[in-house]
mmCIF file of C-alpha atoms in Angstrom:
data_model
loop_
_atom_site.group_PDB
_atom_site.id
_atom_site.type_symbol
_atom_site.label_atom_id
_atom_site.label_comp_id
_atom_site.label_asym_id
_atom_site.label_seq_id
_atom_site.Cartn_x
_atom_site.Cartn_y
_atom_site.Cartn_z
ATOM 1 C CA MET G 1141 46.973 -14.332 -46.303
ATOM 2 C CA GLY G 1142 48.270 -17.513 -48.106
ATOM 3 C CA THR G 1143 50.040 -17.985 -51.480
ATOM 4 C CA THR G 1144 47.650 -19.857 -53.112
ATOM 5 C CA PRO G 1145 47.439 -18.689 -56.842
ATOM 6 C CA ASP G 1146 44.426 -16.811 -57.273
ATOM 7 C CA PRO G 1147 41.721 -18.576 -59.338
ATOM 8 C CA THR G 1148 40.717 -15.451 -61.443
ATOM 9 C CA ALA G 1149 43.797 -15.780 -63.252
ATOM 10 C CA ALA G 1150 42.478 -18.560 -65.395
ATOM 11 C CA ASN G 1151 39.281 -16.516 -65.969
ATOM 12 C CA GLY G 1152 40.771 -13.164 -66.918
ATOM 13 C CA ARG G 1153 43.279 -10.341 -66.209
ATOM 14 C CA VAL G 1154 44.489 -9.865 -62.415
ATOM 15 C CA ALA G 1155 44.204 -6.295 -61.734
ATOM 16 C CA VAL G 1156 45.781 -4.890 -58.427
ATOM 17 C CA LEU G 1157 45.526 -1.442 -57.274
ATOM 18 C CA GLY G 1158 48.107 -0.209 -54.967
ATOM 19 C CA ILE G 1159 47.537 3.010 -52.709
ATOM 20 C CA SER G 1160 49.663 4.961 -50.558
ATOM 21 C CA ALA G 1161 47.700 7.752 -49.036
ATOM 22 C CA LEU G 1162 47.036 10.187 -45.917
ATOM 23 C CA TYR G 1163 50.512 10.977 -44.839
ATOM 24 C CA HIS G 1164 52.778 12.355 -47.648
ATOM 25 C CA ASP G 1165 53.534 11.349 -51.263
ATOM 26 C CA ALA G 1166 50.156 10.101 -51.930
ATOM 27 C CA ALA G 1167 49.908 7.742 -54.994
ATOM 28 C CA ALA G 1168 48.375 5.007 -56.969
ATOM 29 C CA ALA G 1169 49.566 2.256 -59.047
ATOM 30 C CA LEU G 1170 48.083 -0.451 -60.987
ATOM 31 C CA VAL G 1171 49.574 -3.959 -61.650
ATOM 32 C CA VAL G 1172 47.726 -6.117 -64.138
ATOM 33 C CA ASP G 1173 48.977 -10.081 -64.691
ATOM 34 C CA GLY G 1174 52.282 -8.942 -63.037
ATOM 35 C CA GLU G 1175 52.962 -6.036 -65.164
ATOM 36 C CA VAL G 1176 53.099 -2.282 -63.833
ATOM 37 C CA VAL G 1177 50.888 -0.644 -66.397
ATOM 38 C CA ALA G 1178 50.346 2.844 -64.676
ATOM 39 C CA ALA G 1179 51.669 4.755 -61.487
ATOM 40 C CA ALA G 1180 51.159 8.252 -60.513
ATOM 41 C CA GLN G 1181 51.555 10.538 -57.717
ATOM 42 C CA GLN G 1182 48.633 12.791 -56.666
ATOM 43 C CA GLU G 1183 50.809 15.767 -56.770
ATOM 44 C CA ARG G 1184 50.901 15.874 -60.376
ATOM 45 C CA PHE G 1185 47.147 16.164 -60.411
ATOM 46 C CA SER G 1186 46.569 18.418 -57.362
ATOM 47 C CA ARG G 1187 49.691 20.448 -58.069
ATOM 48 C CA ARG G 1188 50.388 20.421 -54.400
ATOM 49 C CA LYS G 1189 54.017 19.154 -53.815
ATOM 50 C CA HIS G 1190 54.062 15.800 -51.462
ATOM 51 C CA ALA G 1191 50.064 15.765 -51.614
ATOM 52 C CA PRO G 1192 49.058 13.856 -48.521
ATOM 53 C CA SER G 1193 45.505 13.422 -49.649
ATOM 54 C CA PHE G 1194 43.619 10.309 -50.699
ATOM 55 C CA PRO G 1195 44.808 9.999 -54.404
ATOM 56 C CA LEU G 1196 41.527 10.023 -56.165
ATOM 57 C CA ASP G 1197 42.952 11.518 -59.404
ATOM 58 C CA ALA G 1198 45.930 9.073 -59.428
ATOM 59 C CA ILE G 1199 43.335 6.296 -58.896
ATOM 60 C CA ALA G 1200 41.314 7.248 -61.616
ATOM 61 C CA TYR G 1201 44.278 7.795 -64.033
ATOM 62 C CA CYS G 1202 45.638 4.435 -63.290
ATOM 63 C CA LEU G 1203 42.277 2.691 -63.769
ATOM 64 C CA ALA G 1204 41.718 4.297 -66.909
ATOM 65 C CA GLU G 1205 45.085 3.912 -68.409
ATOM 66 C CA GLY G 1206 44.869 0.375 -67.577
ATOM 67 C CA GLY G 1207 41.600 -0.182 -69.238
ATOM 68 C CA VAL G 1208 40.180 -1.919 -66.173
ATOM 69 C CA GLU G 1209 36.361 -2.419 -66.494
ATOM 70 C CA PRO G 1210 34.119 -1.234 -63.804
ATOM 71 C CA ASP G 1211 33.839 -4.691 -62.198
ATOM 72 C CA GLY G 1212 37.765 -5.622 -63.325
ATOM 73 C CA LEU G 1213 39.676 -4.822 -60.120
ATOM 74 C CA THR G 1214 40.955 -8.104 -58.448
ATOM 75 C CA ALA G 1215 42.325 -6.681 -55.361
ATOM 76 C CA VAL G 1216 43.178 -3.426 -53.478
ATOM 77 C CA ALA G 1217 46.338 -2.936 -51.574
ATOM 78 C CA TYR G 1218 47.315 -0.324 -48.946
ATOM 79 C CA TYR G 1219 50.619 0.451 -48.169
ATOM 80 C CA ASP G 1220 50.844 0.200 -44.333
ATOM 81 C CA LYS G 1221 48.802 -1.049 -41.389
ATOM 82 C CA PRO G 1222 46.870 1.996 -40.106
ATOM 83 C CA LEU G 1223 45.749 0.498 -36.761
ATOM 84 C CA THR G 1224 49.375 -0.480 -35.781
ATOM 85 C CA THR G 1225 50.610 3.085 -36.624
ATOM 86 C CA PHE G 1226 47.896 4.567 -34.423
ATOM 87 C CA VAL G 1227 49.018 2.481 -31.491
ATOM 88 C CA ARG G 1228 52.802 3.876 -32.053
ATOM 89 C CA VAL G 1229 51.453 7.387 -32.318
ATOM 90 C CA MET G 1230 49.560 7.057 -28.835
ATOM 91 C CA LYS G 1231 52.328 5.495 -27.316
ATOM 92 C CA SER G 1232 54.417 8.168 -28.542
ATOM 93 C CA PHE G 1233 52.186 10.737 -26.914
ATOM 94 C CA VAL G 1234 52.587 8.975 -23.671
ATOM 95 C CA ALA G 1235 56.103 8.877 -23.660
ATOM 96 C CA ALA G 1236 56.384 12.650 -24.324
ATOM 97 C CA GLY G 1237 54.251 13.398 -21.483
ATOM 98 C CA PRO G 1238 53.253 16.970 -20.983
ATOM 99 C CA ARG G 1239 55.232 18.062 -23.976
ATOM 100 C CA GLY G 1240 52.685 16.574 -26.264
ATOM 101 C CA ILE G 1241 49.493 18.329 -24.683
ATOM 102 C CA ARG G 1242 49.127 20.984 -27.396
ATOM 103 C CA THR G 1243 49.502 18.810 -30.300
ATOM 104 C CA PHE G 1244 47.878 15.740 -29.081
ATOM 105 C CA PRO G 1245 44.304 17.023 -29.842
ATOM 106 C CA LYS G 1246 45.016 17.595 -33.386
ATOM 107 C CA ALA G 1247 46.638 14.460 -33.908
ATOM 108 C CA MET G 1248 43.710 12.575 -32.582
ATOM 109 C CA ALA G 1249 41.286 14.487 -34.334
ATOM 110 C CA GLU G 1250 42.952 13.653 -37.651
ATOM 111 C CA TRP G 1251 42.933 10.000 -36.603
ATOM 112 C CA SER G 1252 39.455 9.701 -35.536
ATOM 113 C CA ASN G 1253 37.983 11.682 -38.290
ATOM 114 C CA ARG G 1254 39.760 9.996 -41.074
ATOM 115 C CA LYS G 1255 43.012 7.590 -40.851
ATOM 116 C CA LEU G 1256 41.383 5.020 -38.403
ATOM 117 C CA TRP G 1257 38.460 4.672 -41.341
ATOM 118 C CA THR G 1258 41.160 3.984 -44.022
ATOM 119 C CA SER G 1259 38.993 0.978 -45.476
ATOM 120 C CA LEU G 1260 35.884 3.206 -45.700
ATOM 121 C CA GLU G 1261 37.880 5.984 -47.451
ATOM 122 C CA ILE G 1262 39.527 3.362 -49.988
ATOM 123 C CA GLU G 1263 35.894 1.878 -50.610
ATOM 124 C CA ARG G 1264 34.353 5.027 -50.772
ATOM 125 C CA GLY G 1265 36.903 6.526 -53.227
ATOM 126 C CA VAL G 1266 36.853 3.612 -55.700
ATOM 127 C CA ARG G 1267 33.234 3.324 -56.127
ATOM 128 C CA SER G 1268 32.980 7.281 -56.298
ATOM 129 C CA LEU G 1269 35.291 6.941 -59.573
ATOM 130 C CA GLY G 1270 32.635 4.411 -61.203
ATOM 131 C CA TRP G 1271 34.578 1.040 -60.177
ATOM 132 C CA ASP G 1272 33.237 -1.875 -58.096
ATOM 133 C CA MET G 1273 35.228 -2.316 -54.875
ATOM 134 C CA PRO G 1274 36.938 -5.870 -54.986
ATOM 135 C CA LYS G 1275 36.352 -8.148 -51.980
ATOM 136 C CA ASP G 1276 40.109 -8.220 -51.191
ATOM 137 C CA LEU G 1277 41.614 -5.358 -49.543
ATOM 138 C CA PHE G 1278 45.063 -6.216 -48.268
ATOM 139 C CA TYR G 1279 47.212 -4.079 -45.926
ATOM 140 C CA ALA G 1280 50.938 -4.600 -46.274
ATOM 141 C CA GLU G 1281 53.472 -3.613 -43.556
ATOM 142 C CA HIS G 1282 55.180 -0.197 -44.456
ATOM 143 C CA HIS G 1283 58.696 -1.744 -44.854
ATOM 144 C CA VAL G 1284 57.370 -4.590 -46.553
ATOM 145 C CA SER G 1285 55.970 -2.273 -49.086
ATOM 146 C CA HIS G 1286 59.384 -0.521 -49.532
ATOM 147 C CA ALA G 1287 61.043 -3.905 -49.704
ATOM 148 C CA ALA G 1288 58.571 -4.990 -52.381
ATOM 149 C CA ALA G 1289 59.017 -1.956 -54.379
ATOM 150 C CA ALA G 1290 62.793 -2.630 -54.382
ATOM 151 C CA PHE G 1291 62.809 -6.329 -55.280
ATOM 152 C CA TYR G 1292 60.020 -6.814 -57.622
ATOM 153 C CA PRO G 1293 61.015 -4.459 -60.186
ATOM 154 C CA SER G 1294 64.653 -5.115 -60.044
ATOM 155 C CA PRO G 1295 66.312 -7.282 -62.617
ATOM 156 C CA PHE G 1296 67.475 -9.953 -59.790
ATOM 157 C CA GLU G 1297 65.971 -13.368 -59.338
ATOM 158 C CA ARG G 1298 67.018 -13.084 -55.700
ATOM 159 C CA ALA G 1299 68.877 -10.106 -53.763
ATOM 160 C CA ALA G 1300 69.275 -8.623 -50.276
ATOM 161 C CA ILE G 1301 66.926 -5.890 -49.369
ATOM 162 C CA VAL G 1302 67.648 -2.827 -47.126
ATOM 163 C CA THR G 1303 64.766 -0.285 -46.359
ATOM 164 C CA MET G 1304 65.445 2.798 -44.481
ATOM 165 C CA ASP G 1305 63.102 5.747 -43.718
ATOM 166 C CA GLY G 1306 61.736 8.009 -40.825
ATOM 167 C CA VAL G 1307 59.194 5.475 -39.759
ATOM 168 C CA GLY G 1308 56.405 3.157 -40.709
ATOM 169 C CA GLU G 1309 54.347 1.560 -38.315
ATOM 170 C CA TRP G 1310 57.049 0.864 -35.718
ATOM 171 C CA ALA G 1311 59.854 -0.081 -38.057
ATOM 172 C CA THR G 1312 62.354 2.574 -39.196
ATOM 173 C CA SER G 1313 64.634 0.407 -41.244
ATOM 174 C CA SER G 1314 64.777 -3.413 -42.168
ATOM 175 C CA ILE G 1315 66.936 -6.078 -43.780
ATOM 176 C CA GLY G 1316 65.336 -8.642 -45.802
ATOM 177 C CA VAL G 1317 65.731 -11.156 -48.860
ATOM 178 C CA GLY G 1318 63.821 -11.618 -51.948
ATOM 179 C CA ARG G 1319 63.630 -14.737 -53.840
ATOM 180 C CA GLY G 1320 61.413 -15.485 -56.623
ATOM 181 C CA ARG G 1321 58.007 -14.285 -55.643
ATOM 182 C CA THR G 1322 58.469 -13.813 -52.106
ATOM 183 C CA VAL G 1323 59.859 -10.938 -49.873
ATOM 184 C CA GLU G 1324 60.948 -11.790 -46.274
ATOM 185 C CA LEU G 1325 62.194 -9.078 -43.868
ATOM 186 C CA LEU G 1326 64.709 -10.665 -41.287
ATOM 187 C CA ARG G 1327 65.408 -7.805 -39.060
ATOM 188 C CA GLU G 1328 64.232 -4.493 -38.302
ATOM 189 C CA GLN G 1329 65.181 -1.042 -36.619
ATOM 190 C CA ARG G 1330 62.577 0.277 -34.396
ATOM 191 C CA PHE G 1331 61.082 3.681 -33.555
ATOM 192 C CA PRO G 1332 62.091 5.996 -32.259
ATOM 193 C CA ASP G 1333 65.685 5.191 -33.418
ATOM 194 C CA SER G 1334 65.784 5.913 -36.929
ATOM 195 C CA LEU G 1335 68.220 7.336 -39.343
ATOM 196 C CA GLY G 1336 65.799 8.920 -41.259
ATOM 197 C CA LEU G 1337 64.532 11.095 -38.541
ATOM 198 C CA LEU G 1338 68.028 11.838 -37.621
ATOM 199 C CA TYR G 1339 68.694 13.235 -41.002
ATOM 200 C CA SER G 1340 65.287 15.073 -41.021
ATOM 201 C CA ALA G 1341 66.299 16.709 -37.568
ATOM 202 C CA PHE G 1342 69.243 18.245 -39.316
ATOM 203 C CA THR G 1343 67.079 19.125 -42.264
ATOM 204 C CA TYR G 1344 64.931 20.977 -39.854
ATOM 205 C CA HIS G 1345 67.618 22.529 -37.934
ATOM 206 C CA CYS G 1346 69.054 23.858 -41.339
ATOM 207 C CA GLY G 1347 65.677 25.597 -42.147
ATOM 208 C CA PHE G 1348 64.370 23.254 -44.721
ATOM 209 C CA GLN G 1349 60.875 21.576 -44.603
ATOM 210 C CA VAL G 1350 61.022 17.908 -42.997
ATOM 211 C CA ASN G 1351 59.874 15.287 -45.692
ATOM 212 C CA SER G 1352 60.486 17.529 -48.512
ATOM 213 C CA GLY G 1353 63.753 19.397 -48.006
ATOM 214 C CA GLU G 1354 66.174 16.550 -47.456
ATOM 215 C CA TYR G 1355 67.439 16.804 -50.823
ATOM 216 C CA LYS G 1356 68.643 20.409 -50.147
ATOM 217 C CA LEU G 1357 70.452 19.243 -47.370
ATOM 218 C CA MET G 1358 72.325 16.656 -49.381
ATOM 219 C CA GLY G 1359 73.080 19.315 -52.080
ATOM 220 C CA LEU G 1360 74.303 21.841 -49.194
ATOM 221 C CA ALA G 1361 76.741 19.102 -48.004
ATOM 222 C CA PRO G 1362 79.693 19.758 -50.644
ATOM 223 C CA TYR G 1363 79.915 23.471 -49.512
ATOM 224 C CA GLY G 1364 80.854 22.584 -45.976
ATOM 225 C CA LYS G 1365 83.481 20.708 -43.652
ATOM 226 C CA PRO G 1366 82.654 17.721 -41.495
ATOM 227 C CA THR G 1367 83.190 19.769 -38.459
ATOM 228 C CA TYR G 1368 80.451 18.522 -36.442
ATOM 229 C CA VAL G 1369 80.871 14.614 -37.037
ATOM 230 C CA ASP G 1370 82.541 13.872 -33.495
ATOM 231 C CA ARG G 1371 79.754 15.681 -31.638
ATOM 232 C CA ILE G 1372 77.092 13.689 -33.686
ATOM 233 C CA LEU G 1373 78.794 10.593 -32.908
ATOM 234 C CA ASP G 1374 79.602 11.279 -29.384
ATOM 235 C CA GLU G 1375 76.453 13.032 -28.180
ATOM 236 C CA LEU G 1376 73.356 12.325 -30.757
ATOM 237 C CA VAL G 1377 73.596 8.733 -31.907
ATOM 238 C CA GLU G 1378 75.533 5.379 -31.222
ATOM 239 C CA LEU G 1379 76.072 3.223 -34.540
ATOM 240 C CA SER G 1380 77.006 -0.324 -34.131
ATOM 241 C CA ASP G 1381 78.942 -2.497 -36.582
ATOM 242 C CA ASP G 1382 75.889 -4.391 -37.480
ATOM 243 C CA GLY G 1383 73.959 -1.361 -38.495
ATOM 244 C CA ALA G 1384 71.711 -0.943 -35.425
ATOM 245 C CA LEU G 1385 71.451 2.752 -34.320
ATOM 246 C CA ARG G 1386 70.323 4.530 -31.158
ATOM 247 C CA MET G 1387 69.756 7.939 -30.541
ATOM 248 C CA ASP G 1388 69.857 10.206 -27.540
ATOM 249 C CA LEU G 1389 66.255 11.249 -27.499
ATOM 250 C CA ARG G 1390 67.243 14.457 -25.069
ATOM 251 C CA TYR G 1391 68.234 16.478 -27.995
ATOM 252 C CA PHE G 1392 64.979 15.777 -30.009
ATOM 253 C CA ASP G 1393 61.402 16.721 -29.748
ATOM 254 C CA PHE G 1394 59.687 14.767 -32.535
ATOM 255 C CA LEU G 1395 57.739 12.457 -30.179
ATOM 256 C CA ALA G 1396 55.548 15.382 -28.973
ATOM 257 C CA GLY G 1397 54.913 16.112 -32.522
ATOM 258 C CA ARG G 1398 55.845 19.827 -32.133
ATOM 259 C CA ARG G 1399 59.395 19.938 -34.062
ATOM 260 C CA MET G 1400 62.359 17.930 -34.783
ATOM 261 C CA THR G 1401 65.035 19.365 -32.305
ATOM 262 C CA ASN G 1402 65.057 21.345 -28.811
ATOM 263 C CA ALA G 1403 67.059 23.715 -26.861
ATOM 264 C CA ARG G 1404 69.649 21.130 -25.907
ATOM 265 C CA PHE G 1405 70.253 20.396 -29.917
ATOM 266 C CA ASP G 1406 70.610 24.154 -30.539
ATOM 267 C CA GLN G 1407 73.148 24.454 -27.560
ATOM 268 C CA LEU G 1408 75.088 21.301 -29.051
ATOM 269 C CA PHE G 1409 75.393 22.851 -32.597
ATOM 270 C CA ASP G 1410 76.157 26.434 -31.888
ATOM 271 C CA GLY G 1411 72.757 27.979 -32.273
ATOM 272 C CA PRO G 1412 68.988 27.883 -33.026
ATOM 273 C CA ALA G 1413 67.531 26.269 -36.165
ATOM 274 C CA ARG G 1414 67.655 28.466 -39.164
ATOM 275 C CA ALA G 1415 64.644 30.346 -40.097
ATOM 276 C CA ALA G 1416 63.175 29.198 -43.244
ATOM 277 C CA GLU G 1417 64.452 31.296 -46.355
ATOM 278 C CA SER G 1418 66.732 33.270 -44.219
ATOM 279 C CA PRO G 1419 70.436 33.364 -45.644
ATOM 280 C CA LEU G 1420 72.568 30.201 -45.440
ATOM 281 C CA THR G 1421 75.709 30.514 -43.266
ATOM 282 C CA GLN G 1422 78.687 28.167 -43.075
ATOM 283 C CA ARG G 1423 77.102 26.360 -40.072
ATOM 284 C CA GLU G 1424 74.704 25.168 -42.185
ATOM 285 C CA CYS G 1425 77.066 24.029 -44.694
ATOM 286 C CA ASP G 1426 78.950 22.234 -41.981
ATOM 287 C CA LEU G 1427 76.042 20.490 -40.327
ATOM 288 C CA ALA G 1428 74.794 19.241 -43.666
ATOM 289 C CA ARG G 1429 78.365 17.842 -44.569
ATOM 290 C CA SER G 1430 78.655 16.406 -41.219
ATOM 291 C CA ILE G 1431 75.390 14.544 -41.016
ATOM 292 C CA GLN G 1432 76.067 13.302 -44.562
ATOM 293 C CA VAL G 1433 79.437 11.747 -43.629
ATOM 294 C CA VAL G 1434 77.549 9.929 -40.640
ATOM 295 C CA THR G 1435 74.616 8.789 -42.974
ATOM 296 C CA GLY G 1436 77.091 7.290 -45.360
ATOM 297 C CA GLY G 1437 78.639 5.313 -42.502
ATOM 298 C CA ALA G 1438 75.202 4.260 -41.266
ATOM 299 C CA VAL G 1439 74.021 3.163 -44.608
ATOM 300 C CA CYS G 1440 77.033 0.910 -45.113
ATOM 301 C CA ALA G 1441 76.845 -1.084 -41.846
ATOM 302 C CA PRO G 1442 73.391 -2.679 -42.619
ATOM 303 C CA GLY G 1443 74.635 -3.331 -45.903
ATOM 304 C CA ARG G 1444 77.236 -5.490 -44.559
ATOM 305 C CA THR G 1445 74.772 -7.021 -42.287
ATOM 306 C CA ALA G 1446 72.476 -7.983 -45.084
ATOM 307 C CA ARG G 1447 75.250 -9.588 -47.159
ATOM 308 C CA GLN G 1448 76.144 -11.830 -43.917
ATOM 309 C CA LEU G 1449 72.570 -12.812 -43.081
ATOM 310 C CA THR G 1450 71.434 -13.491 -46.636
ATOM 311 C CA GLY G 1451 74.499 -14.512 -48.427
ATOM 312 C CA GLU G 1452 73.236 -12.680 -51.585
ATOM 313 C CA SER G 1453 75.527 -10.840 -53.944
ATOM 314 C CA ASN G 1454 72.778 -8.548 -55.231
ATOM 315 C CA LEU G 1455 71.207 -5.533 -53.073
ATOM 316 C CA VAL G 1456 68.108 -3.681 -53.827
ATOM 317 C CA LEU G 1457 67.236 -0.265 -51.586
ATOM 318 C CA ALA G 1458 64.212 1.622 -51.063
ATOM 319 C CA GLY G 1459 62.613 3.752 -48.256
ATOM 320 C CA GLY G 1460 63.378 7.681 -48.196
ATOM 321 C CA VAL G 1461 66.950 7.366 -46.983
ATOM 322 C CA ALA G 1462 67.652 5.323 -50.310
ATOM 323 C CA LEU G 1463 67.137 8.765 -52.192
ATOM 324 C CA ASN G 1464 70.222 9.650 -50.795
ATOM 325 C CA CYS G 1465 72.488 8.908 -53.830
ATOM 326 C CA VAL G 1466 75.516 10.051 -52.074
ATOM 327 C CA ALA G 1467 75.121 7.603 -49.457
ATOM 328 C CA ASN G 1468 74.331 5.048 -52.198
ATOM 329 C CA ALA G 1469 77.565 5.805 -53.713
ATOM 330 C CA ARG G 1470 79.670 5.200 -50.699
ATOM 331 C CA LEU G 1471 77.921 1.888 -50.249
ATOM 332 C CA ARG G 1472 78.444 0.737 -53.649
ATOM 333 C CA ASP G 1473 82.193 1.953 -53.547
ATOM 334 C CA GLU G 1474 82.618 -0.398 -50.543
ATOM 335 C CA GLY G 1475 82.078 -3.257 -52.682
ATOM 336 C CA THR G 1476 80.114 -5.367 -50.243
ATOM 337 C CA PHE G 1477 77.648 -6.309 -53.308
ATOM 338 C CA ASP G 1478 78.221 -7.296 -56.910
ATOM 339 C CA ASN G 1479 75.315 -5.341 -58.068
ATOM 340 C CA ILE G 1480 73.036 -2.610 -56.238
ATOM 341 C CA TRP G 1481 69.498 -1.669 -57.580
ATOM 342 C CA VAL G 1482 67.860 1.448 -56.106
ATOM 343 C CA GLN G 1483 64.324 2.039 -56.465
ATOM 344 C CA PRO G 1484 63.799 5.305 -58.349
ATOM 345 C CA ALA G 1485 60.538 6.054 -56.301
ATOM 346 C CA ALA G 1486 62.232 4.996 -53.217
ATOM 347 C CA GLY G 1487 59.883 7.085 -50.863
ATOM 348 C CA ASP G 1488 56.248 6.528 -49.908
ATOM 349 C CA ALA G 1489 54.945 7.171 -53.448
ATOM 350 C CA GLY G 1490 56.777 4.108 -54.523
ATOM 351 C CA SER G 1491 55.193 2.077 -51.865
ATOM 352 C CA ALA G 1492 51.891 2.128 -53.969
ATOM 353 C CA LEU G 1493 53.880 0.033 -56.388
ATOM 354 C CA GLY G 1494 55.471 -1.810 -53.682
ATOM 355 C CA CYS G 1495 52.060 -3.007 -52.034
ATOM 356 C CA ALA G 1496 50.354 -3.967 -55.329
ATOM 357 C CA LEU G 1497 53.424 -5.965 -56.510
ATOM 358 C CA TRP G 1498 53.398 -7.687 -52.930
ATOM 359 C CA ALA G 1499 49.689 -8.308 -53.124
ATOM 360 C CA HIS G 1500 50.092 -9.936 -56.778
ATOM 361 C CA HIS G 1501 52.998 -12.262 -56.044
ATOM 362 C CA GLN G 1502 52.915 -12.885 -52.573
ATOM 363 C CA VAL G 1503 49.482 -13.058 -51.267
ATOM 364 C CA LEU G 1504 47.771 -13.961 -54.506
ATOM 365 C CA GLY G 1505 50.623 -16.261 -55.397
ATOM 366 C CA HIS G 1506 51.649 -15.408 -59.098
ATOM 367 C CA GLU G 1507 54.946 -16.084 -60.305
ATOM 368 C CA ARG G 1508 57.457 -13.621 -61.113
ATOM 369 C CA THR G 1509 59.848 -13.297 -64.089
ATOM 370 C CA PRO G 1510 62.576 -10.692 -63.434
ATOM 371 C CA GLN G 1511 63.061 -8.279 -66.234
#
């Protein structure tokens, strides 16, 4: 994938469709001649929160809203690399050993029946809606999609980039730089060490749904005290000054795909996970406050490293962790950067937009004008 300008630019509109699908927060976005003309989450049409399905309705809306002719699509971009993710999933089950036996068949059925055939799913979906499938289908790395979603819509000509989430293919966070029409990732944290998964583990333990209830945990934090901070930092996670993070996997069970935490975690934090919809106790409030304090520090450290690596005075953020506005405020107040811009759709839905912009600017080579 080079950066030679696309010759179709001289002959007509350059229309790039971006897709996020098959995990959670399925979405589509349409970029025409570098302008975002439409973007939508599938949940708005299906009425299923965080819909993971292939976003046919969102795609149809975007293409119609953009007035794209049946043969008018220049390219389609997908927000991650499914084969690389599949390798990671397989290796995770191997690492989990016997603990993963119960969940392995279901996971493999899901992959063999659908996720390994993403290109066919995309082509079949586009054609079923009445549009021709273009010859170019580009796959962006997951954190490249996040980085692109953060940088390209920002008002900056150049900026440091920090992305943080649960996991992409292998990366769980990255530090990069955006300059002009290019995005480059310079450093990454790799699975299973993940700030996003650490926060989701506490989301799970406090009785909220993973990939959905993290905002509830953030909202619960002000009602608690940081009584568990030392236990988290002494037992669960090691935070380095440069932003690197190491988790003690003896307390977690997500490698096996069954649940986020285990009995050792229960013992460390004074009891089992709260049952969903049961009354909240002071323990959950204190757990929420404690992990929020830890998360704030874990967000600031890679911010400082990003400033050192790139020399840039502007910062852009994306990835699910970037939805934690309390941690973002702590990073802002630290004063490491002159300006910080956070992608409003920082999660995977925004990655549909990110991969479309990445394909337009970096792959097809079209210039970018910051707004």
